[in-house]
XYZ file of C-alpha atoms in Angstrom:
724
model
C -32.581 118.800 91.689
C -32.911 117.616 95.394
C -35.867 119.371 97.184
C -33.615 121.365 99.827
C -31.354 122.740 96.959
C -34.474 123.579 94.995
C -35.827 125.350 98.218
C -32.578 127.218 98.856
C -32.498 128.440 95.143
C -35.963 129.665 95.321
C -35.445 131.575 98.597
C -32.110 133.212 97.007
C -33.928 134.574 93.998
C -37.178 135.619 95.511
C -35.431 137.647 98.278
C -34.652 140.238 95.703
C -38.537 140.958 95.103
C -39.410 140.690 98.743
C -36.791 142.984 99.966
C -38.672 145.842 98.195
C -41.428 145.465 100.703
C -39.186 146.233 103.768
C -39.296 150.036 103.027
C -42.881 150.291 102.292
C -44.306 149.305 105.645
C -46.009 151.938 107.979
C -44.485 150.315 111.137
C -40.665 150.477 111.730
C -40.657 146.971 113.152
C -42.286 145.370 110.263
C -39.207 146.042 108.231
C -36.976 144.514 110.867
C -39.083 141.436 112.020
C -41.494 140.755 108.918
C -44.291 139.547 111.268
C -46.334 136.541 110.604
C -50.013 136.685 109.672
C -52.381 135.591 112.286
C -54.559 132.636 111.844
C -58.293 133.482 111.692
C -59.594 133.146 115.299
C -62.854 131.939 114.001
C -61.372 128.678 112.616
C -60.502 125.824 115.029
C -57.254 124.250 113.479
C -55.105 121.624 114.831
C -52.752 118.786 114.005
C -53.043 115.233 115.523
C -50.075 113.244 116.596
C -50.083 111.219 113.398
C -49.694 114.540 111.396
C -53.346 114.854 110.309
C -54.556 118.603 110.036
C -58.169 119.843 110.652
C -60.074 123.055 110.123
C -63.581 123.531 111.744
C -65.651 126.556 111.491
C -69.068 127.214 112.589
C -71.017 129.244 109.908
C -74.685 129.870 109.410
C -75.154 130.435 105.512
C -76.935 128.287 104.335
C -78.764 127.715 107.462
C -78.655 124.186 109.237
C -76.116 123.114 106.465
C -72.395 121.787 106.728
C -69.594 120.950 104.111
C -67.157 118.020 104.655
C -63.892 117.822 102.921
C -60.806 115.530 103.021
C -57.850 117.250 101.033
C -55.007 115.066 100.120
C -51.542 116.460 99.225
C -50.979 113.808 96.720
C -52.020 113.476 93.069
C -50.733 112.036 89.808
C -47.113 113.685 90.485
C -46.708 110.908 93.115
C -47.118 108.217 90.619
C -44.162 106.188 88.944
C -44.484 105.489 85.200
C -45.893 102.074 85.666
C -48.768 103.726 87.876
C -49.689 106.463 85.352
C -53.489 106.919 86.034
C -53.763 105.183 89.493
C -54.289 108.358 91.443
C -57.292 109.073 89.319
C -58.520 105.462 89.401
C -58.203 105.433 93.022
C -60.441 108.488 93.382
C -63.014 106.325 91.537
C -62.547 103.479 93.727
C -63.418 105.626 96.912
C -67.098 105.493 95.768
C -67.072 101.722 95.269
C -66.913 100.487 98.839
C -65.063 101.214 101.957
C -64.787 99.340 105.289
C -67.826 100.660 106.781
C -69.731 101.295 103.567
C -69.396 98.089 101.357
C -70.323 98.475 97.619
C -72.545 101.326 96.725
C -74.018 101.674 100.281
C -72.293 104.901 100.864
C -73.792 106.594 97.809
C -77.045 104.899 98.428
C -77.202 106.183 102.047
C -76.230 109.913 101.397
C -78.723 110.036 98.316
C -81.456 108.665 100.415
C -80.707 111.549 102.747
C -80.964 114.169 99.811
C -77.365 114.368 99.176
C -76.982 114.081 95.307
C -73.915 112.463 93.737
C -72.012 114.608 91.318
C -73.480 117.765 92.937
C -73.104 117.356 96.686
C -70.854 114.346 96.779
C -67.856 114.280 94.412
C -64.071 114.362 94.239
C -61.237 115.539 91.850
C -57.653 114.406 91.046
C -54.954 116.926 90.007
C -51.275 116.704 89.474
C -50.563 117.586 93.204
C -53.809 117.107 95.027
C -56.734 114.944 95.459
C -60.052 116.212 97.170
C -63.126 114.435 98.287
C -66.288 116.417 99.471
C -69.882 116.242 100.578
C -71.647 119.614 100.787
C -74.879 120.959 102.052
C -75.372 118.181 104.394
C -78.447 119.002 106.921
C -76.952 119.396 110.399
C -80.154 118.708 112.098
C -79.623 115.101 111.184
C -77.040 114.087 113.764
C -76.739 110.565 112.489
C -75.968 111.935 109.105
C -73.135 114.182 110.514
C -71.472 111.360 112.210
C -71.939 109.281 109.199
C -70.118 111.900 107.075
C -67.082 111.980 109.331
C -67.111 108.262 108.918
C -66.986 108.424 105.172
C -64.035 110.909 105.578
C -62.481 108.230 107.929
C -62.903 105.704 105.395
C -61.517 107.661 102.427
C -58.273 108.392 104.316
C -57.426 104.848 105.208
C -60.181 102.248 104.634
C -61.008 102.210 100.906
C -61.879 98.526 100.163
C -60.383 98.254 96.804
C -61.963 94.804 96.067
C -60.709 93.107 92.997
C -64.313 92.622 91.539
C -65.049 96.472 91.880
C -61.532 97.235 90.325
C -62.308 95.221 87.284
C -65.720 96.810 86.852
C -64.125 100.409 87.206
C -61.629 99.695 84.396
C -64.421 99.948 81.961
C -65.660 103.272 83.466
C -62.130 104.512 83.037
C -61.814 103.215 79.672
C -64.777 105.092 78.486
C -63.573 108.199 80.186
C -60.091 107.793 78.361
C -61.770 107.242 75.010
C -63.725 110.549 75.346
C -60.477 112.116 76.741
C -62.203 114.886 78.403
C -62.881 116.701 75.119
C -60.698 118.990 73.356
C -58.903 120.469 76.411
C -57.507 117.144 77.419
C -56.148 116.447 74.089
C -54.474 119.913 73.709
C -52.790 119.653 77.160
C -51.488 116.222 76.003
C -49.738 117.925 73.117
C -48.704 120.894 75.350
C -47.231 119.586 78.363
C -44.130 117.689 76.901
C -43.221 120.886 75.107
C -43.797 123.264 78.107
C -42.147 121.093 80.736
C -39.041 119.639 79.268
C -36.992 117.789 81.736
C -39.937 117.827 84.321
C -42.126 115.182 85.630
C -45.144 117.448 84.859
C -44.656 116.711 81.327
C -45.893 113.166 81.568
C -48.388 113.210 84.475
C -51.688 113.932 83.036
C -54.248 112.665 85.740
C -56.051 110.560 83.236
C -52.913 108.447 82.957
C -52.022 105.717 80.551
C -54.561 103.378 78.983
C -51.959 100.638 79.162
C -51.720 100.974 82.832
C -55.405 101.161 83.274
C -55.846 97.983 81.382
C -53.009 96.013 82.898
C -52.170 97.004 86.494
C -52.500 94.388 89.256
C -54.960 95.256 92.046
C -52.120 95.015 94.568
C -50.431 97.922 92.674
C -53.267 100.343 93.342
C -53.373 99.159 96.746
C -49.750 99.775 97.391
C -50.107 103.419 95.868
C -53.102 103.888 98.197
C -51.265 102.918 101.374
C -48.203 104.694 100.450
C -49.809 108.012 99.853
C -53.036 108.119 101.440
C -51.693 108.781 105.060
C -52.575 111.277 107.713
C -49.447 113.569 107.441
C -50.687 114.259 104.035
C -54.362 114.716 104.751
C -56.486 117.644 105.905
C -60.132 117.501 107.193
C -62.367 120.601 106.709
C -65.707 120.892 108.268
C -67.706 124.214 107.768
C -71.287 124.809 108.652
C -73.760 124.947 111.539
C -71.777 122.652 113.832
C -70.666 122.778 117.338
C -67.003 123.303 116.969
C -65.886 121.662 120.340
C -67.869 118.601 119.786
C -66.681 118.252 116.126
C -63.031 118.545 117.206
C -63.489 115.869 119.730
C -65.124 113.546 117.262
C -62.309 114.246 114.737
C -59.711 113.406 117.311
C -61.453 110.310 118.342
C -62.069 108.852 114.973
C -58.818 109.837 113.205
C -56.084 109.743 116.039
C -56.094 105.881 115.817
C -54.951 105.951 112.173
C -51.207 104.947 112.300
C -48.458 106.678 110.517
C -45.776 104.599 109.138
C -42.410 105.550 110.504
C -40.815 104.556 107.398
C -42.992 106.467 104.931
C -41.435 107.904 101.823
C -40.788 111.866 101.550
C -43.517 113.675 99.674
C -41.340 115.218 96.805
C -42.259 118.466 95.068
C -40.762 118.280 91.622
C -39.137 121.383 90.108
C -39.593 122.949 86.732
C -36.262 123.787 84.977
C -35.552 127.289 83.896
C -35.127 127.976 80.188
C -32.591 130.346 78.815
C -34.001 130.398 75.205
C -37.849 130.818 74.866
C -39.997 127.806 74.257
C -42.920 127.615 71.789
C -45.611 124.966 72.247
C -48.467 124.813 69.582
C -51.393 122.297 69.805
C -54.521 121.924 67.727
C -57.592 119.792 67.846
C -60.747 119.325 65.633
C -63.054 120.025 68.320
C -61.139 123.095 69.803
C -63.464 126.220 69.723
C -61.109 129.143 70.028
C -57.724 130.464 69.236
C -55.855 131.109 72.222
C -52.215 132.487 72.941
C -50.492 132.361 76.314
C -47.224 133.958 77.237
C -45.559 132.863 80.488
C -42.530 134.654 82.056
C -41.669 131.976 84.735
C -40.400 132.755 88.153
C -39.821 131.190 91.345
C -42.849 130.931 93.555
C -42.893 132.637 97.041
C -41.092 130.641 99.515
C -43.008 128.978 102.252
C -41.305 130.999 104.950
C -42.691 134.284 103.377
C -46.195 133.027 102.516
C -47.715 133.669 105.793
C -45.985 136.826 106.662
C -47.111 140.335 106.154
C -44.425 140.974 103.474
C -45.737 137.841 101.682
C -49.264 139.280 101.736
C -48.337 142.562 100.659
C -46.542 140.966 97.646
C -49.592 139.305 96.573
C -51.535 142.548 96.677
C -48.825 144.161 94.577
C -49.260 141.511 92.078
C -52.997 141.723 92.020
C -52.779 145.506 91.512
C -50.382 145.060 88.518
C -52.874 142.539 86.959
C -55.567 144.915 87.452
C -53.963 147.834 85.662
C -52.671 145.593 82.893
C -56.342 144.190 82.224
C -57.620 147.759 82.190
C -54.998 148.457 79.258
C -56.160 145.340 77.529
C -59.637 146.388 77.923
C -59.045 149.531 76.296
C -57.307 147.989 73.440
C -60.036 145.606 72.860
C -62.604 148.446 72.260
C -60.570 149.722 69.329
C -61.380 148.775 65.726
C -58.918 146.021 64.253
C -57.878 145.147 67.759
C -55.096 142.444 67.698
C -57.048 140.168 70.022
C -60.710 139.375 70.982
C -59.893 139.022 74.729
C -56.771 139.443 76.888
C -55.899 139.524 80.409
C -52.837 138.958 82.810
C -52.257 137.449 86.119
C -49.613 136.041 88.266
C -49.839 132.423 89.695
C -49.000 128.916 88.900
C -47.290 128.045 85.871
C -49.838 126.466 83.955
C -50.468 123.188 85.952
C -47.030 123.352 88.184
C -47.083 124.078 91.894
C -43.259 124.576 92.081
C -42.936 127.280 89.417
C -45.052 130.678 89.001
C -45.459 132.920 86.150
C -46.461 136.221 85.123
C -48.917 135.166 82.516
C -50.774 136.954 79.748
C -53.682 135.183 77.954
C -55.413 136.262 74.668
C -57.812 135.078 72.367
C -57.536 135.970 68.769
C -58.857 135.464 65.244
C -57.386 132.624 63.352
C -55.533 134.780 60.995
C -54.190 137.213 63.836
C -52.186 134.873 65.875
C -48.909 136.729 65.204
C -50.473 140.065 65.559
C -51.985 139.014 69.012
C -48.693 137.708 70.146
C -46.849 140.875 69.046
C -49.441 142.963 71.046
C -48.968 140.701 74.074
C -45.122 141.095 74.022
C -45.462 144.876 73.406
C -47.637 145.551 76.251
C -45.588 143.359 78.506
C -42.341 145.265 77.510
C -44.110 148.598 78.041
C -44.848 147.642 81.569
C -41.319 146.316 82.096
C -39.697 149.508 80.675
C -41.919 152.291 82.126
C -44.192 150.444 84.592
C -47.697 151.934 85.509
C -48.710 155.516 86.224
C -49.726 156.948 89.625
C -53.385 157.568 88.348
C -53.691 153.941 87.042
C -52.415 152.635 90.470
C -54.766 154.817 92.267
C -57.619 153.386 90.578
C -56.528 149.915 91.077
C -55.692 150.464 94.633
C -58.961 152.116 95.287
C -60.907 149.242 93.729
C -58.914 146.520 95.792
C -59.569 148.283 99.004
C -63.209 148.598 98.171
C -63.146 144.789 97.747
C -61.830 144.373 101.232
C -64.357 146.756 102.520
C -67.284 145.010 100.818
C -66.012 141.548 102.087
C -65.738 142.936 105.563
C -69.171 144.493 105.581
C -70.706 141.318 104.585
C -68.449 139.166 106.566
C -71.335 137.512 108.524
C -72.992 136.428 105.145
C -70.242 134.256 103.566
C -71.393 130.897 102.506
C -69.929 127.676 103.698
C -68.468 126.812 100.209
C -66.307 129.803 100.103
C -64.597 129.052 103.552
C -64.441 125.253 102.615
C -62.427 125.905 99.485
C -60.249 128.598 101.195
C -59.208 125.919 103.835
C -58.483 123.430 101.113
C -56.152 125.850 99.597
C -54.444 126.674 102.998
C -53.822 122.912 103.482
C -52.608 122.124 99.778
C -51.045 125.246 98.791
C -50.105 126.923 102.181
C -52.269 130.016 101.487
C -52.886 132.208 104.538
C -56.103 132.589 106.240
C -55.888 135.495 108.450
C -59.643 136.495 108.503
C -61.287 139.266 106.812
C -61.216 141.310 109.969
C -57.554 141.501 110.078
C -57.070 141.637 106.111
C -59.481 144.653 105.989
C -57.718 146.569 108.916
C -54.299 145.596 107.791
C -54.819 146.612 103.960
C -56.603 149.877 104.980
C -53.625 150.878 107.079
C -50.813 149.645 104.886
C -51.826 149.624 101.144
C -52.292 153.408 100.923
C -48.455 153.752 101.846
C -47.243 151.396 99.042
C -46.296 153.521 96.300
C -46.616 152.573 92.424
C -42.748 152.458 92.414
C -42.773 149.257 94.435
C -45.310 147.864 92.123
C -43.172 148.688 89.021
C -40.001 147.464 90.556
C -41.661 144.142 91.518
C -42.903 143.594 87.997
C -39.723 144.537 86.317
C -38.046 141.938 88.512
C -40.595 139.201 87.232
C -40.462 140.001 83.450
C -36.984 139.018 82.016
C -35.619 137.651 78.654
C -35.305 134.235 79.966
C -37.744 131.824 81.256
C -40.300 132.810 78.442
C -42.819 130.273 77.403
C -45.428 130.768 74.474
C -48.235 128.478 73.747
C -50.846 128.503 71.007
C -53.894 126.376 70.945
C -56.702 126.344 68.420
C -59.012 124.436 65.957
C -57.582 121.878 63.455
C -59.320 122.242 60.175
C -58.665 122.152 56.400
C -56.872 125.065 54.947
C -55.849 126.669 58.333
C -52.069 126.972 58.677
C -50.682 127.999 62.101
C -47.374 129.961 62.313
C -44.322 127.811 62.637
C -42.431 128.082 65.914
C -39.680 129.870 64.140
C -42.221 132.764 63.119
C -43.453 133.251 66.633
C -39.862 133.448 67.886
C -39.236 135.999 65.242
C -42.175 138.073 66.419
C -40.862 137.915 70.026
C -37.420 139.063 68.886
C -38.851 141.812 66.608
C -41.042 143.355 69.168
C -38.355 143.357 71.925
C -36.160 145.360 69.448
C -38.643 148.005 68.935
C -38.614 151.504 70.490
C -41.635 151.300 72.628
C -43.277 154.607 73.864
C -44.767 155.046 77.529
C -48.445 154.255 77.937
C -50.780 157.296 77.008
C -53.294 157.441 79.794
C -56.592 159.495 79.542
C -57.263 160.612 83.206
C -61.008 160.906 83.946
C -61.786 163.968 86.278
C -65.526 164.576 85.932
C -68.582 163.384 87.848
C -70.766 160.690 86.724
C -73.779 163.023 86.311
C -72.546 166.611 85.388
C -76.138 168.021 85.825
C -78.235 166.164 88.282
C -81.956 166.517 87.700
C -84.291 168.286 90.144
C -85.733 165.906 92.614
C -89.013 164.329 91.914
C -91.949 163.401 94.300
C -93.493 160.392 95.590
C -97.299 160.648 94.849
C -98.530 157.696 96.558
C -97.259 155.149 99.128
C -99.014 151.778 99.736
C -98.211 148.709 101.740
C -98.170 145.206 100.185
C -98.855 142.902 103.003
C -98.440 139.731 101.032
C -94.870 140.582 100.294
C -94.189 142.609 103.350
C -93.050 145.533 101.099
C -93.675 149.156 100.548
C -95.028 150.351 97.109
C -94.277 153.832 95.934
C -95.838 155.599 92.953
C -93.480 158.507 91.543
C -94.610 161.558 89.761
C -93.481 160.132 86.522
C -95.842 157.046 86.935
C -92.898 154.793 87.752
C -93.778 152.002 90.423
C -91.133 151.348 93.209
C -91.342 148.394 95.439
C -89.004 148.317 98.601
C -88.482 145.325 100.705
C -86.046 144.971 103.571
C -84.127 141.972 103.921
C -81.068 140.558 105.908
C -79.583 138.327 103.308
C -76.449 140.391 103.173
C -75.436 143.166 105.598
C -74.394 145.772 102.836
C -75.947 144.876 99.606
C -78.965 146.339 97.891
C -80.253 144.344 94.663
C -82.253 146.163 91.940
C -84.504 144.989 89.000
C -86.622 146.922 86.723
C -89.117 145.684 84.361
C -91.283 147.101 81.398
C -93.559 145.345 78.938
C -92.519 145.615 75.249
C -89.104 144.374 74.573
C -87.832 143.990 70.863
C -91.088 142.229 69.868
C -92.406 145.294 67.860
C -89.298 145.179 65.561
C -88.606 141.391 65.592
C -90.429 140.064 62.557
C -89.360 142.950 60.184
C -85.774 143.416 61.724
C -84.806 140.098 63.311
C -81.038 140.443 63.326
C -80.858 143.988 64.820
C -83.536 142.990 67.242
C -81.860 139.768 68.548
C -78.515 141.618 68.781
C -79.896 144.740 70.447
C -79.183 143.383 73.897
C -75.481 142.740 73.218
C -74.989 146.044 71.191
C -76.750 148.777 73.022
C -74.271 148.963 76.003
C -70.947 148.904 73.886
C -70.695 152.725 73.769
C -70.759 153.222 77.417
C -73.283 155.757 78.882
C -73.289 159.623 79.537
C -69.864 161.038 78.828
C -67.944 157.927 79.486
C -67.045 154.967 77.107
C -67.328 151.449 78.165
C -63.643 151.427 79.240
C -63.673 154.826 80.955
C -66.780 153.995 83.056
C -64.972 151.651 85.509
C -62.455 154.538 86.212
C -65.310 156.669 87.084
C -66.763 154.021 89.395
C -63.346 153.268 90.956
C -63.907 152.636 94.805
C -67.611 152.288 94.467
C -69.618 149.188 94.794
C -72.573 149.987 92.285
C -73.532 148.742 89.095
C -76.683 148.977 86.754
C -77.255 147.962 83.211
C -80.068 147.786 80.832
C -81.329 144.452 78.935
C -83.831 143.736 76.633
C -85.736 140.503 75.595
C -88.486 139.581 73.138
C -91.191 140.990 75.564
C -89.571 142.988 78.078
C -86.986 145.812 78.545
C -85.061 145.536 82.041
C -82.565 146.881 84.480
C -80.427 144.807 86.791
C -78.101 146.238 89.332
C -76.667 146.062 92.815
C -74.898 148.361 95.278
C -73.567 148.884 98.803
C -75.685 150.993 101.003
C -73.217 153.968 100.677
C -73.212 153.776 96.978
C -76.881 153.308 96.330
C -77.218 156.801 94.814
C -74.420 155.845 92.214
C -76.419 152.929 90.952
C -79.463 155.274 90.575
C -77.417 157.659 88.779
C -76.440 154.961 86.212
C -79.995 154.171 85.637
C -80.763 157.810 85.190
C -78.031 157.969 82.434
C -79.065 154.918 80.646
C -82.626 156.396 80.363
C -81.544 159.950 79.383
C -77.984 159.527 77.944
C -77.287 156.447 76.067
C -73.932 156.799 74.310
C -72.795 155.585 70.980
C -69.102 154.694 70.069
C -68.661 153.639 66.498
C -65.155 152.428 67.257
C -66.251 150.228 70.024
C -69.144 148.966 67.806
C -66.927 148.093 65.002
C -64.530 146.310 67.502
C -67.634 144.407 68.830
C -68.608 143.163 65.431
C -65.109 141.947 64.625
C -64.864 140.072 67.963
C -68.460 138.650 67.551
C -67.622 137.512 64.005
C -64.744 135.490 65.218
C -66.581 133.883 68.133
C -69.524 133.009 65.877
C -67.191 131.404 63.008
C -65.584 129.317 65.822
C -68.983 128.122 67.018
C -69.981 127.057 63.602
C -67.145 124.657 63.390
C -68.459 122.733 66.366
C -70.334 119.522 65.507
C -72.742 120.022 68.612
C -73.754 123.572 67.424
C -74.903 121.944 63.944
C -76.766 119.419 65.846
C -78.445 122.100 67.857
C -79.175 124.118 64.939
C -80.950 120.992 63.508
C -83.040 120.422 66.579
C -84.089 124.383 66.326
C -85.157 124.011 62.738
C -87.048 120.805 63.212
C -88.800 122.422 66.307
C -89.627 125.905 64.810
C -88.888 125.728 61.119
C -87.274 128.781 59.642
C -88.566 131.330 62.293
C -85.899 134.001 62.222
C -86.577 134.704 65.941
C -85.392 131.307 67.119
C -82.392 130.530 64.678
C -79.091 131.077 66.016
C -77.218 134.339 65.010
C -74.443 133.459 62.500
C -71.420 135.233 61.400
C -72.942 136.188 57.858
C -75.912 137.858 59.682
C -73.470 140.653 61.282
C -73.497 142.255 57.847
C -77.028 143.335 58.576
C -76.242 144.910 61.794
C -77.067 148.809 61.902
C -75.693 150.470 64.855
C -78.021 153.639 64.230
C -81.106 151.444 63.913
C -80.313 149.486 67.297
C -79.838 152.663 69.323
C -83.042 154.229 67.782
C -84.951 151.168 68.869
C -83.204 151.245 72.345
C -84.353 154.850 72.934
C -87.834 154.064 71.755
C -88.215 151.237 74.227
C -86.465 153.035 77.048
C -88.052 156.383 76.539
C -90.876 156.016 79.212
C -89.576 155.399 82.655
C -93.193 155.529 83.986
C -93.809 152.117 82.247
C -91.303 150.446 84.679
C -91.676 148.665 87.899
C -88.484 148.875 90.133
C -87.800 146.629 92.970
C -85.169 147.300 95.492
C -84.342 144.459 98.085
C -81.878 144.851 100.801
């Protein structure tokens, strides 16, 4: 399908969804004009005459450091059949000599300046993009800053591609090809031809073809390089403690002379065909750890014209809210005994690896013998949402949490790290994602989101989930005696569930305070100054020590730790299984009057968390909160001291999920190797041995909670530290 026809087809189908947004806006003109989103004014962006795009931002975290990226809108999808693997090979060659840095001199120079290859210098090649980066460079070294720009320049158009280096790199790629990136790579090799029939995505794994790697001529990779590595497909990103004006002038001076071929080929975006009948793809591998099921409801992605508009932004909000509500339902299901899956979540985004098709996607992990049960539950919950949507109270919780996330980001807007901005601008360049800035996003969402009703969410989801464009994938371990359902069996599950009479979601609304009867206030019996730490130390009337230290790392965050000596060591020798599993089990029931799945509803809109933990020698608390929600964090600590909660159903579900996970682990060669090393070092010590699936039969929930209450019975033995 030609690109312009594909584009018009997208636009026609997606307008049905985006028209929903025209009646939810708070301002009348929004419905008439659909205003574009602004560009974050703190980012200097521009485009040179040769088409190269740049993004520059001054940012102070970490201090005196900067990130340098060059993103290319090309990847393995630009390869022809006789070039399969050259995009990835070319990425390797970028580190084997350029015009201004012959041989390994680039890596040697950067590493001599403390920039470590693999950590701070690296690259990746995907289907539709190739990205090179240098991170955490000290900005106090001006020569290094200038050299980093020169490296980006050479990567853009001056990679040497010397024949001798190409021959050396063939061996490196062969070894990478031999290991095939582990089980995931081999599973994808099986899945893609089935998931993308009639699409180029089916045969463009970036690792490529070993025949091509062994036999391509040096001039072929040079031709690919000069054809596709060109300024109109390249974006330069610089973020850190830099002078934006000076950096812009240097980018213009260095990159403007790069010529753009007037007869350059068009960069095609290859479509993914629709499918009327469901597609099923099953893949197995001897080293796969888990059994995973994915169900895709494919749909057209948001047209470029709408991505950077207010309607497009609100559509993404609606999809995020829907995923949040769906995931809360899955969390509740997982806590029940005999749950159909061990994990499950939903999202809307790229259809697996494709940029030209999106999908409402549900992912679940399951026991090996519950694949059909898991798929049935995934289909049933998807149909439930399609038929009945979400409830107003579910939406209120999701919307409150989303808006709270914007508020937290806004309050800490001056404490964002370079890496977050760098990656945001890479996505802006490669995928067209908007970047209006948190100041606009916070104010816009606070004004508009409260006026978007749950009906808009439900109608949008209903449009996305249809009886066509369904793809189901199953991946898992390949081992003796394990038989996977046939494709026909999985299709029969899909058909049967869709024919069921499905009831609306039965929601349990929570309407009570976190702490129903707050305790009487205590007293500070002693206050001291710790000059070495520049901190204040309190002693409370119950004996607890509290250390307070003021910091400016973040503008609206308080971090908490609490520690007391003891741990599970008193029980470890006589009861090793319950002792070692205590840390994982003691929180599964929730706390106070709330189950583990109800607790997030009570905390909706609050930035506060706190949870207990236990090790061999200590019992601990860890938590964090905003300034406004500091008391909520303390209330959680109070409840974990005074009102730990048991939930037998949640415990049984935990045991079942953990048994599946441990059985999967035991099939891995590396786990057996690790067990052998542990046995050689520590013998048969039960405290160092890995917990096995068979050990779970010894778990005693009552005993674990009894040990918990004993070790957390004395708040006066704790030292709490608050930093913020």
